[in-house]
Coordinates of C-alpha atoms and ligand atoms in Angstrom, one line a residue:
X1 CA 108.4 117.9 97.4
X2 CA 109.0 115.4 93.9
X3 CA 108.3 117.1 90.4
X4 CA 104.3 115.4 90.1
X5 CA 102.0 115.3 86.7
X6 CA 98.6 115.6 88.7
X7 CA 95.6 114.8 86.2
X8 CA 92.1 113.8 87.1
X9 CA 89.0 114.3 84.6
X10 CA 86.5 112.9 86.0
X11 CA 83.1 115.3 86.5
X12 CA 81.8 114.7 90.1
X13 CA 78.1 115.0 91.0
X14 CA 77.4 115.2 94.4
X15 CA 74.0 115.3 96.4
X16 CA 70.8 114.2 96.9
X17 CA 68.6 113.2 93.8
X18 CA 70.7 113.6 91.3
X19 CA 70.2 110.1 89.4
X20 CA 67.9 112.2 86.6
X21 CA 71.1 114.1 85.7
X22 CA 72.2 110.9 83.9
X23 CA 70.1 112.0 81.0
X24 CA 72.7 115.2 80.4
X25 CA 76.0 113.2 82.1
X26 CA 75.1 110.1 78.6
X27 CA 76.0 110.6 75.3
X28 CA 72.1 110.9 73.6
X29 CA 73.1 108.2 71.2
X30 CA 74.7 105.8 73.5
X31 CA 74.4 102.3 73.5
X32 CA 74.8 101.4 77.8
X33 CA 76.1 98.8 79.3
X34 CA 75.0 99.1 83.4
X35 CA 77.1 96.5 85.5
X36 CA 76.4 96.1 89.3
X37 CA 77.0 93.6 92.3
X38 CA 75.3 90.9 93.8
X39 CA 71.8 92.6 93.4
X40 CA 71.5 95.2 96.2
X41 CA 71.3 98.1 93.7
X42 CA 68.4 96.2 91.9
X43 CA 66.7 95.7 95.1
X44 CA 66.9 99.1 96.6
X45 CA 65.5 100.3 93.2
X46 CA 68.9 102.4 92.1
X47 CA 69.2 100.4 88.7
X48 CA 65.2 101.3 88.3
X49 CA 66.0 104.8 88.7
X50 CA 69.2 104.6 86.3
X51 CA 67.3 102.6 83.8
X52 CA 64.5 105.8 84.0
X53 CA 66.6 108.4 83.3
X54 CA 68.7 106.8 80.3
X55 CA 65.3 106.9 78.8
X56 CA 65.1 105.3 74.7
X57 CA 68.5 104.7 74.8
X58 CA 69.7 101.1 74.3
X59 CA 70.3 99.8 77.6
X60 CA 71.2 96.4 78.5
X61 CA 72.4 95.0 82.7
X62 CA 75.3 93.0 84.0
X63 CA 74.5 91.6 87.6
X64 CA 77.0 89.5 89.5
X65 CA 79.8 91.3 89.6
X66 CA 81.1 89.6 92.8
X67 CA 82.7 91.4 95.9
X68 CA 86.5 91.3 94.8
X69 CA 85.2 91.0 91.1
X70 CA 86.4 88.1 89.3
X71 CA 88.1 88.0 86.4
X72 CA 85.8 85.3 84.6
X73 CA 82.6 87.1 85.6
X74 CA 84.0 90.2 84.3
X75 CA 85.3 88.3 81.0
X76 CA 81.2 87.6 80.3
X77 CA 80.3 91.5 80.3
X78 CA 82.9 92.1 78.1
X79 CA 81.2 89.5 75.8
X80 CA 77.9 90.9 76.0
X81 CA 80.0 94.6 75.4
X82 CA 81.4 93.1 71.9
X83 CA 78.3 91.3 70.5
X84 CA 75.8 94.1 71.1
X85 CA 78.5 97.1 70.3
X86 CA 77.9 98.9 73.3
X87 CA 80.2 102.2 73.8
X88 CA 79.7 103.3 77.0
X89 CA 79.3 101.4 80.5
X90 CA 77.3 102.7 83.2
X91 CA 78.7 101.2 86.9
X92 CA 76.1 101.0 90.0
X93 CA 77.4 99.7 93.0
X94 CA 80.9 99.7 95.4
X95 CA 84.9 99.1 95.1
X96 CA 84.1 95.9 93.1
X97 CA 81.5 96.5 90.4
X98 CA 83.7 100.0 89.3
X99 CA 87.1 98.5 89.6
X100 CA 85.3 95.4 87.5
X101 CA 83.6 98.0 84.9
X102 CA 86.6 99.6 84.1
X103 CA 88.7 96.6 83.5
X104 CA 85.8 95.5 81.1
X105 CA 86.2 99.4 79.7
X106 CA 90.0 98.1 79.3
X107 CA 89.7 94.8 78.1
X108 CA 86.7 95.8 75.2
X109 CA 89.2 96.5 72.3
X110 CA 91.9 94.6 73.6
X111 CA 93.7 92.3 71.0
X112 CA 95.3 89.4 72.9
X113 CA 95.3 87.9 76.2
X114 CA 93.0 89.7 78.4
X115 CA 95.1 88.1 81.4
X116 CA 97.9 90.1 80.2
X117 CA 95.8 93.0 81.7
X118 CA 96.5 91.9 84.9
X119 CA 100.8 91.7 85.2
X120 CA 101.6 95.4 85.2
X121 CA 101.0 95.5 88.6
X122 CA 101.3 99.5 89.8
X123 CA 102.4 100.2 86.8
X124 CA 99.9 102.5 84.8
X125 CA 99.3 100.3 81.6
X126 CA 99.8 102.3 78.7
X127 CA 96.4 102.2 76.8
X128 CA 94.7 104.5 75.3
X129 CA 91.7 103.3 74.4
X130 CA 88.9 102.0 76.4
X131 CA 85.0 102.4 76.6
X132 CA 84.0 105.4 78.4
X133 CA 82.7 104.7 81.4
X134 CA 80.4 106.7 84.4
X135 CA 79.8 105.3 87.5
X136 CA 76.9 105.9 90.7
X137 CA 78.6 105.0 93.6
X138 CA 76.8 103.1 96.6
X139 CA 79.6 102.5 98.8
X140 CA 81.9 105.1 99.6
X141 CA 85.4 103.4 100.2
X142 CA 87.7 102.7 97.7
X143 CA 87.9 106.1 95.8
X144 CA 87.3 104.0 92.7
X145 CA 85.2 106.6 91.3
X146 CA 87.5 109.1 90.7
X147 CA 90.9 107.4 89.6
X148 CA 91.9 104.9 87.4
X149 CA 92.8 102.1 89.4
X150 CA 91.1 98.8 89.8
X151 CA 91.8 95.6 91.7
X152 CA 90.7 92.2 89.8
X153 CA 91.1 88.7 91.5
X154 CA 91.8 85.8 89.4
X155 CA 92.2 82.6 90.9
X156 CA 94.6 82.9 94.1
X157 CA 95.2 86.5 93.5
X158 CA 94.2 89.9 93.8
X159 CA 95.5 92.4 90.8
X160 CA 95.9 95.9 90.3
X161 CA 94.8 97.2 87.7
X162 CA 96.0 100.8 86.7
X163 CA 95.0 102.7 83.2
X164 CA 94.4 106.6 82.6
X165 CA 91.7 105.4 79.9
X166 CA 89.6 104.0 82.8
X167 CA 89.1 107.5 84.9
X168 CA 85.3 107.7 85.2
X169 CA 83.9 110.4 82.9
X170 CA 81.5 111.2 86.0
X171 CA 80.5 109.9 88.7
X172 CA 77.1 110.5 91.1
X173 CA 78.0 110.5 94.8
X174 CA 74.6 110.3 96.1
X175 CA 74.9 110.0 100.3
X176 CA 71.5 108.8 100.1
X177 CA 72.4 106.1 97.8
X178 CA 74.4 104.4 100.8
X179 CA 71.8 104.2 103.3
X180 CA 71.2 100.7 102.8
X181 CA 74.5 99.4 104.0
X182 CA 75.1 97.1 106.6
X183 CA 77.4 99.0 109.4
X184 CA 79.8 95.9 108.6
X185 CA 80.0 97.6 105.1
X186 CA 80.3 101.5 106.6
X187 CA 83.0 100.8 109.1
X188 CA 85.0 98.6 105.8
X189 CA 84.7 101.8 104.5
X190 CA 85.6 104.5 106.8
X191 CA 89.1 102.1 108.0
X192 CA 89.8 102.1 104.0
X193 CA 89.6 105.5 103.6
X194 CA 91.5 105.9 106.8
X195 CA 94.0 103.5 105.2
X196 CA 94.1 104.6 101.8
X197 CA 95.5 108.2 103.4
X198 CA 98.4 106.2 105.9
X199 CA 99.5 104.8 103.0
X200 CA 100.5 107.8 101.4
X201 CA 101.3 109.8 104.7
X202 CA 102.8 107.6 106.7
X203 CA 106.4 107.6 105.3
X204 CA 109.1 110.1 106.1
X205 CA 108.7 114.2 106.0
X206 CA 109.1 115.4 102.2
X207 CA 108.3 119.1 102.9
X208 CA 104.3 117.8 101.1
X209 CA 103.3 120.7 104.0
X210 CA 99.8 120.5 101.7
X211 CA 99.5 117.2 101.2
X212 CA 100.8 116.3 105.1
X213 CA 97.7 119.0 106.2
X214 CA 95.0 117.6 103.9
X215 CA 95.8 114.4 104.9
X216 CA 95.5 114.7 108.5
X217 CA 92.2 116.7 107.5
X218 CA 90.8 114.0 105.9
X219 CA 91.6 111.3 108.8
X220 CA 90.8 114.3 111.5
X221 CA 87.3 114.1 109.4
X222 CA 87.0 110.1 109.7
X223 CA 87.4 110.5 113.0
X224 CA 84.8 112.8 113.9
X225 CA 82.4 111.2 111.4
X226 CA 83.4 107.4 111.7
X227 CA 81.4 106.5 114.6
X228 CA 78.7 108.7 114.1
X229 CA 77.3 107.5 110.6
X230 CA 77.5 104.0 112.0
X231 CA 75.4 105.0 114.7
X232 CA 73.0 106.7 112.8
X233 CA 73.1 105.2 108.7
X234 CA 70.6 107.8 107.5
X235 CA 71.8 110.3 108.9
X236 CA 73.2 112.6 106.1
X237 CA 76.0 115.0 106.7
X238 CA 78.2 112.0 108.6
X239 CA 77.4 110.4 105.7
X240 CA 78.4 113.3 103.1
X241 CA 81.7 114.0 104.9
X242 CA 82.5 110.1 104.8
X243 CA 82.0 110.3 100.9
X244 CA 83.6 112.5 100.1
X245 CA 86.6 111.6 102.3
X246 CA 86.6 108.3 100.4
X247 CA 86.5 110.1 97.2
X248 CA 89.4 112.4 98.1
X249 CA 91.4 110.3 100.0
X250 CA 92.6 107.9 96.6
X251 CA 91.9 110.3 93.4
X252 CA 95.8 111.5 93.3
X253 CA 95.8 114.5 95.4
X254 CA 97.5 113.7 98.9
X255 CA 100.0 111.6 97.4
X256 CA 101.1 113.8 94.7
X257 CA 104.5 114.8 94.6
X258 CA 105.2 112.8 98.4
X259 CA 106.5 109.4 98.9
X260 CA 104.5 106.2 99.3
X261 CA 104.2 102.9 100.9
X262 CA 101.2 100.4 99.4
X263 CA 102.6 97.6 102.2
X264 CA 99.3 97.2 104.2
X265 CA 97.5 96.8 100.9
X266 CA 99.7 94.6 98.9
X267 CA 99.5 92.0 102.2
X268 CA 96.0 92.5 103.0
X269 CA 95.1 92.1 99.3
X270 CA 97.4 88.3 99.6
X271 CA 94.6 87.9 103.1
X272 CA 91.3 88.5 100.8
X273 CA 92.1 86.2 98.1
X274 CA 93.4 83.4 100.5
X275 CA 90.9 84.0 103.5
X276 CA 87.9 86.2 102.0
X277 CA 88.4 88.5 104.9
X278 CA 86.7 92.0 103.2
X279 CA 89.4 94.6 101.8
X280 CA 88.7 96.8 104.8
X281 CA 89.2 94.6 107.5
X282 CA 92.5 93.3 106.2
X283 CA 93.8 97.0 106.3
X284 CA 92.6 97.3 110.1
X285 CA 94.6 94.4 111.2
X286 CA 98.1 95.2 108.8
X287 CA 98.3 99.0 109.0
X288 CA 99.2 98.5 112.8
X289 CA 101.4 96.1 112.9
X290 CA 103.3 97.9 110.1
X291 CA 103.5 100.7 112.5
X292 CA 105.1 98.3 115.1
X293 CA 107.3 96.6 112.6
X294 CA 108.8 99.9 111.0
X295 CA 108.3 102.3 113.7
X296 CA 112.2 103.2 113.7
X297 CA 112.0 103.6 109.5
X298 CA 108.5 106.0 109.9
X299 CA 109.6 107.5 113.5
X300 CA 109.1 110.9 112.3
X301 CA 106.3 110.8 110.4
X302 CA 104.5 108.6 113.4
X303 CA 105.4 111.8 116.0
X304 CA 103.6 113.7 113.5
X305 CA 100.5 111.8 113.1
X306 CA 100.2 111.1 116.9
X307 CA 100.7 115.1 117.5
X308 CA 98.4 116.1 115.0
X309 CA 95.6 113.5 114.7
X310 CA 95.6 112.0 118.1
X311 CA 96.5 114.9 119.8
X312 CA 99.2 112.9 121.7
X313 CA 101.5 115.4 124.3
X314 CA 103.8 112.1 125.2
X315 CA 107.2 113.9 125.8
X316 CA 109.2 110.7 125.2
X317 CA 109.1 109.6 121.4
X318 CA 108.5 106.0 121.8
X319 CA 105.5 106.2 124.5
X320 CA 104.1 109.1 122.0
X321 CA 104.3 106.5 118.5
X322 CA 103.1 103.6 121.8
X323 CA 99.9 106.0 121.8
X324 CA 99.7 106.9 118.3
X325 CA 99.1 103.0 117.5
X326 CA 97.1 102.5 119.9
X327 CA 94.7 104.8 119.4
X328 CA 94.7 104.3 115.6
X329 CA 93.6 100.4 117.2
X330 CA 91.2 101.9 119.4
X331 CA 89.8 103.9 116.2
X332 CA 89.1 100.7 114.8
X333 CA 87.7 98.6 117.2
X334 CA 85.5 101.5 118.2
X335 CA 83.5 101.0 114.3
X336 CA 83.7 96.8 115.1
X337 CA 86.2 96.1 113.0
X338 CA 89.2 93.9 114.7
X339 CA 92.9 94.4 114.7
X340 CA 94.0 91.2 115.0
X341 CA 94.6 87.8 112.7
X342 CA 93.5 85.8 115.3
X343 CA 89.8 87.4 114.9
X344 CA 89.7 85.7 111.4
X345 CA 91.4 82.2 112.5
X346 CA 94.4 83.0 110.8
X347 CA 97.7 82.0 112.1
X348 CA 101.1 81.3 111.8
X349 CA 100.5 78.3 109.6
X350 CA 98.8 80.7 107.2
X351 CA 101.9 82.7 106.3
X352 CA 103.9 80.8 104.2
X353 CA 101.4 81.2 101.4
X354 CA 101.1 84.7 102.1
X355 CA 104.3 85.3 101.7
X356 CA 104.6 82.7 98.6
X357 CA 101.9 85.1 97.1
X358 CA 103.3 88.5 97.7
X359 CA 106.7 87.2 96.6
X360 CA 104.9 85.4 93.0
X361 CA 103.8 89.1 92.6
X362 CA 107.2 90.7 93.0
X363 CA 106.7 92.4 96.1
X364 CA 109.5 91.7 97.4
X365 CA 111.4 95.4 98.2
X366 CA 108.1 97.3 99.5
X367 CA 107.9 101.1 101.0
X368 CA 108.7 104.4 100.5
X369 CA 112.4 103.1 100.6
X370 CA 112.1 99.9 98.5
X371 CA 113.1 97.9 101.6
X372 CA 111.0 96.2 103.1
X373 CA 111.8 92.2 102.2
X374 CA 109.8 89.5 102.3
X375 CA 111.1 89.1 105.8
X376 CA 109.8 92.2 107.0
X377 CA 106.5 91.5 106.0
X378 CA 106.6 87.8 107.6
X379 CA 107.5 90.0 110.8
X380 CA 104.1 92.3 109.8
X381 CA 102.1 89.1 110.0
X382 CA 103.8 88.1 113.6
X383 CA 102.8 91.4 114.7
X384 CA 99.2 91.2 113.7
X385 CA 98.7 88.0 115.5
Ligands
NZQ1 O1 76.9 92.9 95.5 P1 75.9 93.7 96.1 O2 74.6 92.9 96.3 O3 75.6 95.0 95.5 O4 76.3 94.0 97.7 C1 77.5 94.7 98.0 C2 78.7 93.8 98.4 O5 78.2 92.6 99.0 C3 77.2 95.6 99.2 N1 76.7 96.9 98.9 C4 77.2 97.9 98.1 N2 76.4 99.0 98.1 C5 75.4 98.7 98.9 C6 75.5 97.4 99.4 N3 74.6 96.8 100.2 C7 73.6 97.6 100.6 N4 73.4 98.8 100.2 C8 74.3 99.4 99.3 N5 74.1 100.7 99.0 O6 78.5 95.8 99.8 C9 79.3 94.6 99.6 C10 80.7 95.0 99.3 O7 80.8 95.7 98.1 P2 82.2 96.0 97.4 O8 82.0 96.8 96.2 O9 83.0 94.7 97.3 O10 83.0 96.8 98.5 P3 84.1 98.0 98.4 O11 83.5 99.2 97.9 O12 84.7 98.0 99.7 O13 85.1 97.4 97.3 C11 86.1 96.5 97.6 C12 86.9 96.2 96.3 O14 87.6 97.4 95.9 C13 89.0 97.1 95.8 C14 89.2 96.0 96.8 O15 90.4 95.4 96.6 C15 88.0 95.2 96.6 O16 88.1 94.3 95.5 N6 89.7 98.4 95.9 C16 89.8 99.2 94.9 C17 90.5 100.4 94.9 C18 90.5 101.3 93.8 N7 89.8 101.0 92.7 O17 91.2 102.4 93.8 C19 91.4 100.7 96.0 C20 91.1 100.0 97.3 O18 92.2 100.0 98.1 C21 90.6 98.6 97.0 O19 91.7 97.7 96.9
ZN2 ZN1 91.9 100.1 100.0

């Protein structure tokens, strides 16, 4: 196991009906800030019953904060944030309105070019101020509410955004909250979570016995309650377990003090802003060709997974790592979300630029080895035709 700092602050509230506990979770004297999507929160009544129990504070909205928030859109809240000296923000709604509140929590006080926010790529950015920030999470997915990361697209590009200022003071995981979804939204968010826990598993054995046993927990979990809280949306404990494994899988503690690889992120993250295909599915269709194209570099880690997850009893290593990817596929396909480019119209014509965009953001020596070149992931693509 690596030497690890593990820190997380943020205060998690989890349950049903627990929106009224804003009132303690608020600073008495703040001056708010809420920020949310496209307007599902405001139609479902959630920013009603955050605006309720803020009470006489001063409270002033953000909507249109759109899916893979924009930097523009997000350069208007912080705007509003500096003419009406607001100090703290108040996020309702998925991945996109949190990673966008915390970058306007960043970019606030920040003297310069806010676009300078977005080149430190994985790099935490080493601020230490920012608003303070809570956030009541309707989508459970990207773990957003409790770490510090956040992924801002700007122009022809998707950035991450990493700063320990930006942790969530709290955040309300309300199951109920996410009943509303469309199953296109749930499965995005099961096969993120799913992915979000390969991406710091699948690599090569460190002697992380913890973190390898929570992680196959977690996607043991996703796989028992995957199906079953598409199947039935309201139905709450599929739909606890799921939050929670989103929360858990991408807040620090699985990939502390084990090696990582970010690939099916970094190229799916080049597919949203060219295509617009959601963050999920992009994982779906990468994360398995990965395992094709670096099954030798991950053999032992693959065995492992297939044995442990899958339950795969494949004597000979290669037909057990055949079955392990396929029925991570099958996993997939089974929650409607496809495993191939060609679902999305994407082919071989679109790569060039995908690989033009990976290689403008310097990923050009990915994985838990720093090896994988540009050429490696052109060969990902081919394999997730
Ligand atoms: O905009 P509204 O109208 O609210 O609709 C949203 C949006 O269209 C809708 N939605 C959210 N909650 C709902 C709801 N509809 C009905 N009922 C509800 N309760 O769902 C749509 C998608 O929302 P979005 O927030 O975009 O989805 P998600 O949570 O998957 O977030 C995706 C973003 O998070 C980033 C992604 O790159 C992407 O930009 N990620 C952030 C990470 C992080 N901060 O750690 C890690 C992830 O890997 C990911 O990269
Ligand atoms: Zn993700």
């Amino acid at each position: 196991m690596y030497p690890f700092d593990f820190y997380n602050p943020t205060h998690i509230v989890f349950g049903k009906d627990r929106l009224p506990e804003i009132d303690r979770l608020v600073p008495k004297d703040a001056r708010v800030l809420i920020l949310y999507g496209g307007g599902s929160a405001k139609r479902f009544g959630t920013i009603d019953a955050v605006k309720k129990a803020l009470g006489d504070r001063f409270v002033m909205a953000f909507g249109g904060i759109e899916a893979n928030p924009q930097f523009t859109t997000l350069m208007r809240a912080v705007a509003l944030t500096r003419e009406n000296d607001i100090d703290f923000l108040l996020a309702v709604g998925g991945g996109s309105v949190m990673d966008g509140t915390k970058f306007v929590a960043l970019a606030h006080g920040y003297e310069g070019d806010e676009q300078g926010l977005l080149k430190h790529g994985l790099n935490p950015i080493p601020i230490e101020k920012a608003l303070p920030l809570g956030t009541v999470v309707t989508l459970p997915a990207t773990g957003s509410e409790m770490n510090m990361g956040g992924v801002i697209s700007h122009g022809n590009g998707k950035y991450p955004v990493l700063c320990a200022a930006t942790f969530p003071r709290f955040s309300i995981l309300d199951p109920t909250l996410t009943y509303t979804l469309p199953a296109a939204q749930v499965a995005n968010g099961v096969v993120d979570t799913f992915v979000h826990v390969m991406e710091q598993y699948l690599t090569f054995p460190a002697e992380g016995r913890f973190q390898d046993r929570t992680a196959e927990g977690i996607l043991l979990t996703l796989t028992e309650v995957g199906y079953a809280t598409l199947e039935d949306r309201a139905d709450y404990d599929p739909r606890a377990n799921l939050m929670w494994c989103a929360t858990m899988a991408l807040n620090g503690l699985i990939g502390a003090g084990v090696p990582q690889d970010w690939t099916s992120h970094m190229i799916g993250h080049e597919i949203t802003a060219l295509h617009g295909v959601d963050h999920g599915r992009t994982l779906a269709v990468i994360l398995p060709a990965v395992m094709r194209v670096r099954r030798e570099q991950k053999r032992e880690k693959l065995l492992q997974y297939g044995r442990r997850v899958w339950g795969v009893t494949a004597k000979d290593e290669n037909a057990a790592i055949d079955e392990a990817i396929a029925r991570t596929e099958f996993f997939f396909e089974s929650l409607g979300v496809p495993t191939r480019l060609s679902a999305y119209g994407i082919g071989e014509e679109a790569f060039d630029a995908i690989i033009a965009g990976l290689k403008e953001k310097g990923h050009t020596a990915m994985s838990e080895r720093g090896d994988l070149t540009l050429e490696d992931s052109r060969n990902i693509l081919k394999a997730a035709l």
